[in-house]
Every structure is written in structure tokens, then in C-alpha cells.
CSV table of C-alpha atoms in Angstrom, one decimal:
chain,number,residue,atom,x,y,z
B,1,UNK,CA,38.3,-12.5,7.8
B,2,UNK,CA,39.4,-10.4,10.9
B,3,UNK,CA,36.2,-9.3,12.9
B,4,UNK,CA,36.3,-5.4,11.7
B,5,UNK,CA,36.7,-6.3,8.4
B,6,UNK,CA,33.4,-8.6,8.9
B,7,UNK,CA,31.9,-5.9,10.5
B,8,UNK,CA,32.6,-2.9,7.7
B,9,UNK,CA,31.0,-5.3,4.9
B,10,UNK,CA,28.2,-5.9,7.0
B,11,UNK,CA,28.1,-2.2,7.5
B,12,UNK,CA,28.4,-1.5,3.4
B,13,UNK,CA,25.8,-4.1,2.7
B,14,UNK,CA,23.4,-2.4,5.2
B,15,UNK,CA,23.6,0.7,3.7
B,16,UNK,CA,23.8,-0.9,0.0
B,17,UNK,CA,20.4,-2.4,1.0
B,18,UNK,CA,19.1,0.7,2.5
B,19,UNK,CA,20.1,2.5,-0.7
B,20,UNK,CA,18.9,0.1,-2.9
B,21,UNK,CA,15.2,0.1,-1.3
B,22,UNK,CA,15.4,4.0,-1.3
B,23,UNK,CA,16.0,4.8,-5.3
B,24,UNK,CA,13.6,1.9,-6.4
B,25,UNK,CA,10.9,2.9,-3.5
B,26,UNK,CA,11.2,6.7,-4.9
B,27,UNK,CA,11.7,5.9,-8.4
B,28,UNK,CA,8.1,3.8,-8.5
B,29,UNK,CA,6.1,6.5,-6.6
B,30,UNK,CA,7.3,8.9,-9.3
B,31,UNK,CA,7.0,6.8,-12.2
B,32,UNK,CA,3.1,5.8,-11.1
B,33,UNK,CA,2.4,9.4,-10.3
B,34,UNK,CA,3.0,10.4,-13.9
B,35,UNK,CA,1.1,7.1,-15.0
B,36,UNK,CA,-2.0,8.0,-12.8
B,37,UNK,CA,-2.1,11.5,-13.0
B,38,UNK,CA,-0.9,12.1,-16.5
B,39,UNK,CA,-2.0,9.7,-18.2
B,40,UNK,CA,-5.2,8.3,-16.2
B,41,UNK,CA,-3.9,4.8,-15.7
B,42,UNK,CA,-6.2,4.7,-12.2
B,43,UNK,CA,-6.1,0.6,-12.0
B,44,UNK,CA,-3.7,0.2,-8.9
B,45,UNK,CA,-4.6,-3.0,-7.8
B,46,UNK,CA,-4.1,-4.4,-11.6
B,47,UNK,CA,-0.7,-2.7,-11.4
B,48,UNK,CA,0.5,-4.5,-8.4
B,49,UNK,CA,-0.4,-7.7,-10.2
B,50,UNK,CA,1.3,-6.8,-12.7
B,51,UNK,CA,4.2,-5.7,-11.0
B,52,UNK,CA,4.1,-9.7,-9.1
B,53,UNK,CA,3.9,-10.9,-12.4
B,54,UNK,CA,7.5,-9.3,-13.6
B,55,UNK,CA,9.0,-10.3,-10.5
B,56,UNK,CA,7.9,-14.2,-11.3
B,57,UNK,CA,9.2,-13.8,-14.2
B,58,UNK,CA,12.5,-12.4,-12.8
B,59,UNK,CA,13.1,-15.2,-10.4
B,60,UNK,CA,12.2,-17.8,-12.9
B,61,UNK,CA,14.7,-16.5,-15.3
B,62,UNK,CA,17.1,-16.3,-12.1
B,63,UNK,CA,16.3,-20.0,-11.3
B,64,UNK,CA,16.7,-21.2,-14.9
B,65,UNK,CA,20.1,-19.7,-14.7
B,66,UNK,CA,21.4,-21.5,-11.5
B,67,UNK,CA,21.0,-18.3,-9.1
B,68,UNK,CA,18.5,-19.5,-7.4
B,69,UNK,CA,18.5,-22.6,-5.4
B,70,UNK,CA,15.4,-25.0,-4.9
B,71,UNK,CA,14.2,-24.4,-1.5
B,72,UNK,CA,11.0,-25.1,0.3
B,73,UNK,CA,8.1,-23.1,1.9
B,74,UNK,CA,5.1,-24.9,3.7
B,75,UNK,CA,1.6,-24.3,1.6
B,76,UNK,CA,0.6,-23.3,4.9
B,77,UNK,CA,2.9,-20.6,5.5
B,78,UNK,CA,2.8,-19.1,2.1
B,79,UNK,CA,-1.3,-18.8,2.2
B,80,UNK,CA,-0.5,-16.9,5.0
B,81,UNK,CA,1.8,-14.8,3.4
B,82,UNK,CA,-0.1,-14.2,0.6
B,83,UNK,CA,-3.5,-13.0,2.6
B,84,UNK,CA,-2.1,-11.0,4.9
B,85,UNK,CA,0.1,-9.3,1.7
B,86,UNK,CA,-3.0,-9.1,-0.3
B,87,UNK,CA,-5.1,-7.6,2.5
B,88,UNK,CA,-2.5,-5.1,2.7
B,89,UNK,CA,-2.4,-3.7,-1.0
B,90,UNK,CA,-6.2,-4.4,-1.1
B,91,UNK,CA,-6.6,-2.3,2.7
B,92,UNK,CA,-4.3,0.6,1.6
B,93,UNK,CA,-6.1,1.1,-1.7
B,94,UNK,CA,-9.3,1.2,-0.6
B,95,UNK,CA,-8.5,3.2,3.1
B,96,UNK,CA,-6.9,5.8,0.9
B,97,UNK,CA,-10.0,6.2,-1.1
B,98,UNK,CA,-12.3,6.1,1.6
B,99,UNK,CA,-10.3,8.8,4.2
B,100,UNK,CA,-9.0,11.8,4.1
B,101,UNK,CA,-5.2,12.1,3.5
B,102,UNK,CA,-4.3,13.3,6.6
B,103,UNK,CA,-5.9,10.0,8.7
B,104,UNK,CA,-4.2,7.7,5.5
B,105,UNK,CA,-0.9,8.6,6.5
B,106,UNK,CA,-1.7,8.4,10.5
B,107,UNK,CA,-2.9,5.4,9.5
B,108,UNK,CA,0.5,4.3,7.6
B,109,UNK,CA,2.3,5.9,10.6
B,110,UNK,CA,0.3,3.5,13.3
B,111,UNK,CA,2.1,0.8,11.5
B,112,UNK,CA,5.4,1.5,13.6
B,113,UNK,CA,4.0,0.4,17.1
B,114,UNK,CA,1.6,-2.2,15.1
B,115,UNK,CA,5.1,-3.6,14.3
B,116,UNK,CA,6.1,-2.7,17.7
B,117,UNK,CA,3.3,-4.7,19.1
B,118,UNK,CA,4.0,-7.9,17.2
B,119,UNK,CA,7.9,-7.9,18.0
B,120,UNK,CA,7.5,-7.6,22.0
B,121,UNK,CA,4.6,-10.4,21.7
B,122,UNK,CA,5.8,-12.5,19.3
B,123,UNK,CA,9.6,-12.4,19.4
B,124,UNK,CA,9.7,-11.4,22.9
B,125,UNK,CA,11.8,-8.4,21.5
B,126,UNK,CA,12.6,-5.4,24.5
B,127,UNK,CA,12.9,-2.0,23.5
B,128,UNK,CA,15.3,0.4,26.0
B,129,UNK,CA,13.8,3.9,26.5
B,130,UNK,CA,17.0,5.6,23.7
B,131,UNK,CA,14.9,3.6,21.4
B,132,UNK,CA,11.6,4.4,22.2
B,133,UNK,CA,11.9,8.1,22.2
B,134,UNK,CA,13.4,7.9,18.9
B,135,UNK,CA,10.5,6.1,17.5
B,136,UNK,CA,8.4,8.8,19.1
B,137,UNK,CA,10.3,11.5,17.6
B,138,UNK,CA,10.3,10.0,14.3
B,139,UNK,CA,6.4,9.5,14.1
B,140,UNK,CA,5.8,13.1,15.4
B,141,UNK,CA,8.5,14.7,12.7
B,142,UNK,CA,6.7,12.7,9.9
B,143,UNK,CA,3.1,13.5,11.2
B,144,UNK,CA,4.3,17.2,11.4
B,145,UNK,CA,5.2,17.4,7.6
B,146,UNK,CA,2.7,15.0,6.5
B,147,UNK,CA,-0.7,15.3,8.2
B,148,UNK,CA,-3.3,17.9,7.3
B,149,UNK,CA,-7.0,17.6,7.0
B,150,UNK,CA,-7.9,14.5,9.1
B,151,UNK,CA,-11.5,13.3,9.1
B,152,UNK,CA,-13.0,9.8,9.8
B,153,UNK,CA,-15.4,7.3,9.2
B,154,UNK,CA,-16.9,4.2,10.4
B,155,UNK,CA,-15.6,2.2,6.9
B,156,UNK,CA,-12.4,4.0,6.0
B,157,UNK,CA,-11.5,3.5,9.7
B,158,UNK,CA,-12.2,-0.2,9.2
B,159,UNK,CA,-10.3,-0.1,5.9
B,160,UNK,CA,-7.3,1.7,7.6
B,161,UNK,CA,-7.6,-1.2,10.6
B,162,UNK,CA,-7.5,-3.8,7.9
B,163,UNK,CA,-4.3,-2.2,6.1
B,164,UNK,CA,-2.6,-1.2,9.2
B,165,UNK,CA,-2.8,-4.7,10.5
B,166,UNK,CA,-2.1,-7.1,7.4
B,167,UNK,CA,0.7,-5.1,6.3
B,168,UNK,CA,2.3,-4.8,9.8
B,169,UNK,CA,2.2,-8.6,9.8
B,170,UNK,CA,3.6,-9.2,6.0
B,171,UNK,CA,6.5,-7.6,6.9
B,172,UNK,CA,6.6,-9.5,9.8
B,173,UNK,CA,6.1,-12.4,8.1
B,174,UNK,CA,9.1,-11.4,5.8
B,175,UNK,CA,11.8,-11.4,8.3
B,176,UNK,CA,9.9,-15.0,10.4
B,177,UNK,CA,10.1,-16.6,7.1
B,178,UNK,CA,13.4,-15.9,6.5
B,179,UNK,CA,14.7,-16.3,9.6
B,180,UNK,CA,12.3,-19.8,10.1
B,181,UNK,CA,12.8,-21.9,6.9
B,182,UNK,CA,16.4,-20.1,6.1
B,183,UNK,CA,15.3,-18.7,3.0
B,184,UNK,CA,17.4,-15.3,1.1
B,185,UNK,CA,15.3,-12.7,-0.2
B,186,UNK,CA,14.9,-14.3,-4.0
B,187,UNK,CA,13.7,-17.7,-2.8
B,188,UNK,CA,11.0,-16.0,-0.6
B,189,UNK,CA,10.1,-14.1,-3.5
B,190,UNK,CA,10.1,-17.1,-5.9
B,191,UNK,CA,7.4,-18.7,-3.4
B,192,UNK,CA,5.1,-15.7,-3.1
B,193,UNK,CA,5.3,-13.6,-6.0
B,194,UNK,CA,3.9,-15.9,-8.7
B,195,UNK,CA,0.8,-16.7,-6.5
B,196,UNK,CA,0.3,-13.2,-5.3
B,197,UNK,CA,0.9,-12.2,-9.0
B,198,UNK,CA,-2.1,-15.1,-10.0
B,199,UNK,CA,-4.3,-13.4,-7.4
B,200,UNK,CA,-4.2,-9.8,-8.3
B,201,UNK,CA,-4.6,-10.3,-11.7
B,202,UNK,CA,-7.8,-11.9,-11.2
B,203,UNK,CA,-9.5,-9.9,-8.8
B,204,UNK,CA,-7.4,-6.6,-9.7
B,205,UNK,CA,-10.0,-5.4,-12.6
B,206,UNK,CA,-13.0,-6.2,-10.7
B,207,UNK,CA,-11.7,-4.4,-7.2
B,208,UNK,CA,-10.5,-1.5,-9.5
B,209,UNK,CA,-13.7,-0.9,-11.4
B,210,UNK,CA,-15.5,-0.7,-8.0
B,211,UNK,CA,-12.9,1.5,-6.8
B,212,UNK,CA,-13.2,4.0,-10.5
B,213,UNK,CA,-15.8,2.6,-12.1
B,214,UNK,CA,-13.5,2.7,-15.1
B,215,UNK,CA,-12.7,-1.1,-16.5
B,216,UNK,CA,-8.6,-1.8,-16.8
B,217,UNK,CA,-9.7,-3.5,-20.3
B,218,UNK,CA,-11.0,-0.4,-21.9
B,219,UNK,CA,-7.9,1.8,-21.0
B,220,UNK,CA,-6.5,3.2,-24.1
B,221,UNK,CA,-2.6,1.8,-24.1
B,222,UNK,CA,-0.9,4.4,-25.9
B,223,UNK,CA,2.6,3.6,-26.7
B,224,UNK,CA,3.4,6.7,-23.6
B,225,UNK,CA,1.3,5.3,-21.2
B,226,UNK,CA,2.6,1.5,-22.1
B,227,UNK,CA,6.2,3.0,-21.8
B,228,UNK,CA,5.5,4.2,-18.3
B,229,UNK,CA,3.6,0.6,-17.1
B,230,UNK,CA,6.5,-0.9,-18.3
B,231,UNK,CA,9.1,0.9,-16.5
B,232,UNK,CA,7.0,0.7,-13.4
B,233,UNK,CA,6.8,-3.2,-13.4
B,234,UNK,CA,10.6,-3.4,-14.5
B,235,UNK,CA,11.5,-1.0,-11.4
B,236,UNK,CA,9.0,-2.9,-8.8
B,237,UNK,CA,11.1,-5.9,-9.4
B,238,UNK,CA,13.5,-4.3,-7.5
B,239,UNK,CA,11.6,-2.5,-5.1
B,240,UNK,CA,9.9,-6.2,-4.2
B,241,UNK,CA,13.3,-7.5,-3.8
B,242,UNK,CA,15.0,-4.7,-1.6
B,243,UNK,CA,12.2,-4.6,0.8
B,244,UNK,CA,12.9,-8.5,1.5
B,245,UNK,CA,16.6,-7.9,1.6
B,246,UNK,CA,15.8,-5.0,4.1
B,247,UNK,CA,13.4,-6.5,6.3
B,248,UNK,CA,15.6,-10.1,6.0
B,249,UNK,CA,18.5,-7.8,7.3
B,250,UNK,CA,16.7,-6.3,9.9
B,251,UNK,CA,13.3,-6.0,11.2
B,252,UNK,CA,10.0,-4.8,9.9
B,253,UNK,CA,10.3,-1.7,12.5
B,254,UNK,CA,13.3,-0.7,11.8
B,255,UNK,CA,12.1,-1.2,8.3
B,256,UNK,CA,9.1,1.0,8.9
B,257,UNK,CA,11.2,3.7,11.4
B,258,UNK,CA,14.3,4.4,8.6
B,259,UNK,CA,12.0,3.5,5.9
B,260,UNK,CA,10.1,6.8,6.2
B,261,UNK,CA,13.4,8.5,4.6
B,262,UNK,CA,11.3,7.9,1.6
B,263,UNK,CA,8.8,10.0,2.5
B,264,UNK,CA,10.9,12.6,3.3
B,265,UNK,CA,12.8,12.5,0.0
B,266,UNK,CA,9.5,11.9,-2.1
B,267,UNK,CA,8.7,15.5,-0.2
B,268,UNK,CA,11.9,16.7,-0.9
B,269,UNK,CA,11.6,16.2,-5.1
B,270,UNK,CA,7.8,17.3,-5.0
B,271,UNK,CA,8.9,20.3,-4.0
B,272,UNK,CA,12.2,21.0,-6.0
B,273,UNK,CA,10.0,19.2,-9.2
B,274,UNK,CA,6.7,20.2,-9.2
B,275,UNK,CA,6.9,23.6,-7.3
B,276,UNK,CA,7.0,24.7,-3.5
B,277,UNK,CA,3.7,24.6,-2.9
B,278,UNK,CA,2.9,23.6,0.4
B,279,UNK,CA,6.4,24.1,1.5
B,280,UNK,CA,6.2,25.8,4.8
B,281,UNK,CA,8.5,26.4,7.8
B,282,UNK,CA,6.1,23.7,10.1
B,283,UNK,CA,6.8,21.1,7.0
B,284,UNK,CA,10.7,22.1,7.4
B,285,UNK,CA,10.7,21.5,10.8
B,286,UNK,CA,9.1,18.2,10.4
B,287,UNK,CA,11.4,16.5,7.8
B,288,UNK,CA,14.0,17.8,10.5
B,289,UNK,CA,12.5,16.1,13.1
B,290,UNK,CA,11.9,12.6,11.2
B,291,UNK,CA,15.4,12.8,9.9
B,292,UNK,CA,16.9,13.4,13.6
B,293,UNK,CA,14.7,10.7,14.7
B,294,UNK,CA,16.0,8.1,12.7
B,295,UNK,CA,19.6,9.2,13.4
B,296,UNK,CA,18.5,8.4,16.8
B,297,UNK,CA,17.2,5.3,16.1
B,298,UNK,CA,19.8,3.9,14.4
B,299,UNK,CA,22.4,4.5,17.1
B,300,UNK,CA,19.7,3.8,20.2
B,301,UNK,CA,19.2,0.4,18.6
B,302,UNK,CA,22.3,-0.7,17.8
B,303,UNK,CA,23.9,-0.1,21.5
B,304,UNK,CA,23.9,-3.3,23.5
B,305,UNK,CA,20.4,-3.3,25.2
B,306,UNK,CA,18.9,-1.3,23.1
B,307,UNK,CA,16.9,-3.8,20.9
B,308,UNK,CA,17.3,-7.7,22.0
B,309,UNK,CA,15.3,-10.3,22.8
B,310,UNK,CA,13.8,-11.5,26.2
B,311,UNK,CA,15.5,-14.7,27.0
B,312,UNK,CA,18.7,-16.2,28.3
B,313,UNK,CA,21.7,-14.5,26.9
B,314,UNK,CA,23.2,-16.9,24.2
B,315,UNK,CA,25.3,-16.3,21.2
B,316,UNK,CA,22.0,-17.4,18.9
B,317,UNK,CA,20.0,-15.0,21.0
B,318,UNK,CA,22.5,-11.9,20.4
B,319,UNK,CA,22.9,-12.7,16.8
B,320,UNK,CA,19.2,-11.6,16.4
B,321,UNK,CA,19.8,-7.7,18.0
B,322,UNK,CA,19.1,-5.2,15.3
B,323,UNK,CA,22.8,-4.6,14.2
B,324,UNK,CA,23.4,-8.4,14.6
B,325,UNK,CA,24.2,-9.8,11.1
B,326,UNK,CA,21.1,-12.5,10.5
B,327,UNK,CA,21.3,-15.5,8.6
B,328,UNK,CA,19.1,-14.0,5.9
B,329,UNK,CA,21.5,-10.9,5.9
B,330,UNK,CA,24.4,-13.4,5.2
B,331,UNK,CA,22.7,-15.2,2.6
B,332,UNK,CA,21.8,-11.9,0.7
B,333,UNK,CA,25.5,-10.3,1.1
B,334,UNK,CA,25.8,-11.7,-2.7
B,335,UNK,CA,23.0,-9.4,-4.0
């Protein structure tokens, strides 16, 4: 294949991916806002379990069929996984009931130089100042449209420590997994999802009835409010499995940096679905902001320099710039 063709599929997969993660990211956060708010169904933790537990039963069905190849991931490394994952949905849960929800999303937005942080440590990964800037810009557009009443206190600031951290370092974990035991995005999930699924399930109901003293066992399942906690755990199967073809593609940052399109477009249907309240020219001028940042980011990263690692300049070394096409990107090109 001639080098630009190589490079426009890469380029369509990309923004496949992208696109992907961005319908089934937005489709969930609607679909559980009607099953919380309308019909009372408060159990999140339960819900991610059961959510895991759709997605086993995806790649197990994928498996049995001959999609998925046997491949191996060290008990170690998937215990790992699996606490810092469960820390994170535990963390966020509980930081967004204990703080305000202006310090929940600074907190969601500290994730960005969290994942920073563990890049420039850990992969030795060097930033130019293009790319920088653009993460600032991004963070400030986001925290302009997003962040209101901000208060804290000593345990929701520990809880929002907690979050920040463990999922900062599952998503790293994502792309070093991949990227370490040369693993696509369904074979990761095939190794964490079933235990993850296991784990939530059991502590799920009692971390929820602590959280709403309500118990996920008497919850009245109407055929509505089944209807809705079906289509939630059918659509998380693909929001699981984007955001390990995303992250395998890329990085967790650049994850986190274009990922906050979302957040923008979940804004974006509030207010053309549910009314324009709270539209104002300062949350307009945000969403601006964040989407001009991440135009910026994209093309700040991708110049030569702009993201790379720290070492002596080999072919191995310049295959893992952001724009470089990974080997987990090459092995999820089929999806």
C-alpha cells in the first residue's frame, strides 16, 4: 500500500474511532439521565457492573465465534488494572456526592495534567510549548462553560484525589497494556471486564445503599425502567470498547484533551432538549474556547516535536508520537 494511502486509512480509522467513542459516550449519559432522574434508578455503581457484565458476555460470544484470539495478560497486571479501574468508578461516584459540582468537574478536568504527569515520568514523553498552550486553552474553555459553585471539603477532596488519580492511571494502563503485551482493544477487554464485572456486582448494592440509602433489590423494575437498563448496558458495550480502541490508538491525554468534545456536545443537546437554561454568552464563549483548543491540540501534537518521547531517535521510538500509527491501532483497524 503506497504510504498516503496508509496514511488516509489511518486518518479514517482515527476519526471512526473518535466518532465511535463520541455517539456511545453521549448516548449513555442520556440514556442514564432519563433512568436516574425519571425513573429513580439511583444504583450507579450496580449499573457499571452491570454494564462489565454485558460486555463479558459480548467478548465471550466474540471469542466463541473465532473473533477473538486467545491471548495472555499477567494476574499481576490485570489486579492492577482492575483496582485502579474500580477506584475510579468507586472515587467518581462518591466525589460527586460529596462536592459541589463545580470542584467535581475541576476535579475531572485535573485529570489532563494527572495524565500529563504520568506520560513525562513514565514514558519519558516531551511536550513542545504548541502543545501545552493548547492543553491550557482547552481546560480553561471547558472550566469556563462548566464550573459554577465550587466549594470543598476535607473528604470530597480526598474522594476527588482518589478519582483523579486511579482513573488517570487506568487509562494509562490501557494504552501500557496494549502497547506492552500486544493486546487489541477486545482481548484487553476480555481480561478485565469479567473480573471487574464480578467485583461490582458484589460490592455495587452495598456501596450504593450507603451512597442512597435505597437497596438496588427493592427497586421496582417496571417494564420502562427495565427497557432503559437494558439499553444502557447494550450501549456501554460499546462505549467500553471505543474508549480502549481510542486510548490503544493514542494516549490517555489526548484521550482526556479531545475527549472533552463530549462535554461540549452533552451541553450542546441539554440545551436544544431540555430548554436553554443556563445558556449564557460566558458558557458560549467557553464551548468556543474548548473547541478551539482541541483544534489546537490536534495539529500542535501531531507536528514533529510536538509530542515524542525522550530517547535516541529510532524508527520504534517515532512510531510512538501521537499521530504515529501504534501497534494496538493496527491491530484494531478491523473494528
Amino acid at each position: 500500500m503506497a504510504p498516503a494511502s496508509k496514511a488516509d486509512k489511518k486518518a479514517a480509522l482515527d476519526v471512526a474511532s473518535w466518532m465511535f467513542n463520541v455517539v456511545t459516550s453521549v448516548g449513555i449519559i442520556i440514556v442514564n439521565k432519563a433512568l436516574m432522574a425519571t425513573y429513580g434508578y439511583s444504583f450507579a455503581t450496580t449499573l457499571t457492573g452491570l454494564h462489565f457484565a454485558t460486555t463479558t458476555l459480548m467478548t465471550l460470544v466474540l471469542r466463541w465465534m473465532g473473533y477473538i484470539q486467545p491471548s495472555h495478560l499477567p494476574l499481576q497486571e490485570l489486579l492492577k488494572f482492575v483496582l485502579f479501574a474500580n477506584f475510579s468508578i468507586v472515587g467518581m461516584n462518591v466525589s460527586l456526592m460529596w462536592n459541589s459540582v463545580g470542584f467535581y468537574q475541576i476535579a475531572k478536568l485535573s485529570m489532563i495534567p494527572v495524565s500529563c504527569f504520568l506520560e513525562v515520568v513514565l514514558d519519558r514523553i516531551r511536550y513542545s510549548r504548541g502543545t501545552k498552550l493548547s492543553i491550557g486553552v482547552v481546560l480553561l474553555g471547558v472550566a469556563v462553560c462548566t464550573v459554577t459553585d465550587v466549594s470543598v471539603n476535607s473528604k470530597g477532596f480526598i474522594a476527588a484525589f482518589i478519582a483523579v488519580w486511579s482513573t488517570s492511571l487506568q487509562q494509562y494502563y490501557v494504552h501500557y497494556l496494549q502497547r506492552k503485551y500486544s493486546l487489541g482493544s477486545f482481548n484487553l477487554l476480555g481480561h478485565t471486564a469479567p473480573v471487574q464485572a464480578a467485583t461490582l456486582l458484589v460490592l455495587g448494592p452495598f456501596l450504593d445503599f450507603w451512597l442512597t440509602n435505597k437497596r438496588v433489590d427493592k427497586y421496582d423494575y417496571n417494564v420502562a425502567a427495565t427497557f432503559f437498563i437494558v439499553l444502557s448496558c447494550t450501549i456501554a458495550v460499546g462505549t467500553n470498547l471505543s474508549q480502549f480502541i481510542c486510548i490503544g490508538r493514542f494516549t490517555a491525554v489526548s484521550f482526556q484533551v479531545l475527549g472533552h468534545m463530549k462535554t461540549i456536545l452533552v451541553l450542546v443537546l441539554g440545551f436544544f432538549f431540555f430548554g436553554k437554561e443556563g445558556l449564557s454568552l460566558q458558557v458560549v464563549l467557553g464551548m468556543v474556547l474548548a473547541v478551539v483548543g482541541m483544534i489546537w491540540y490536534g495539529s500542535a501534537s501531531s507536528k514533529p516535536g510536538g509530542k515524542e518521547r525522550r530517547n535516541n531517535s529510532s524508527s520504534s521510538d517515532k512510531s510512538q508520537r501521537h499521530g504515529g500509527l501504534s501497534e494496538s491501532g493496527e491491530r484494531d483497524e478491523n473494528v
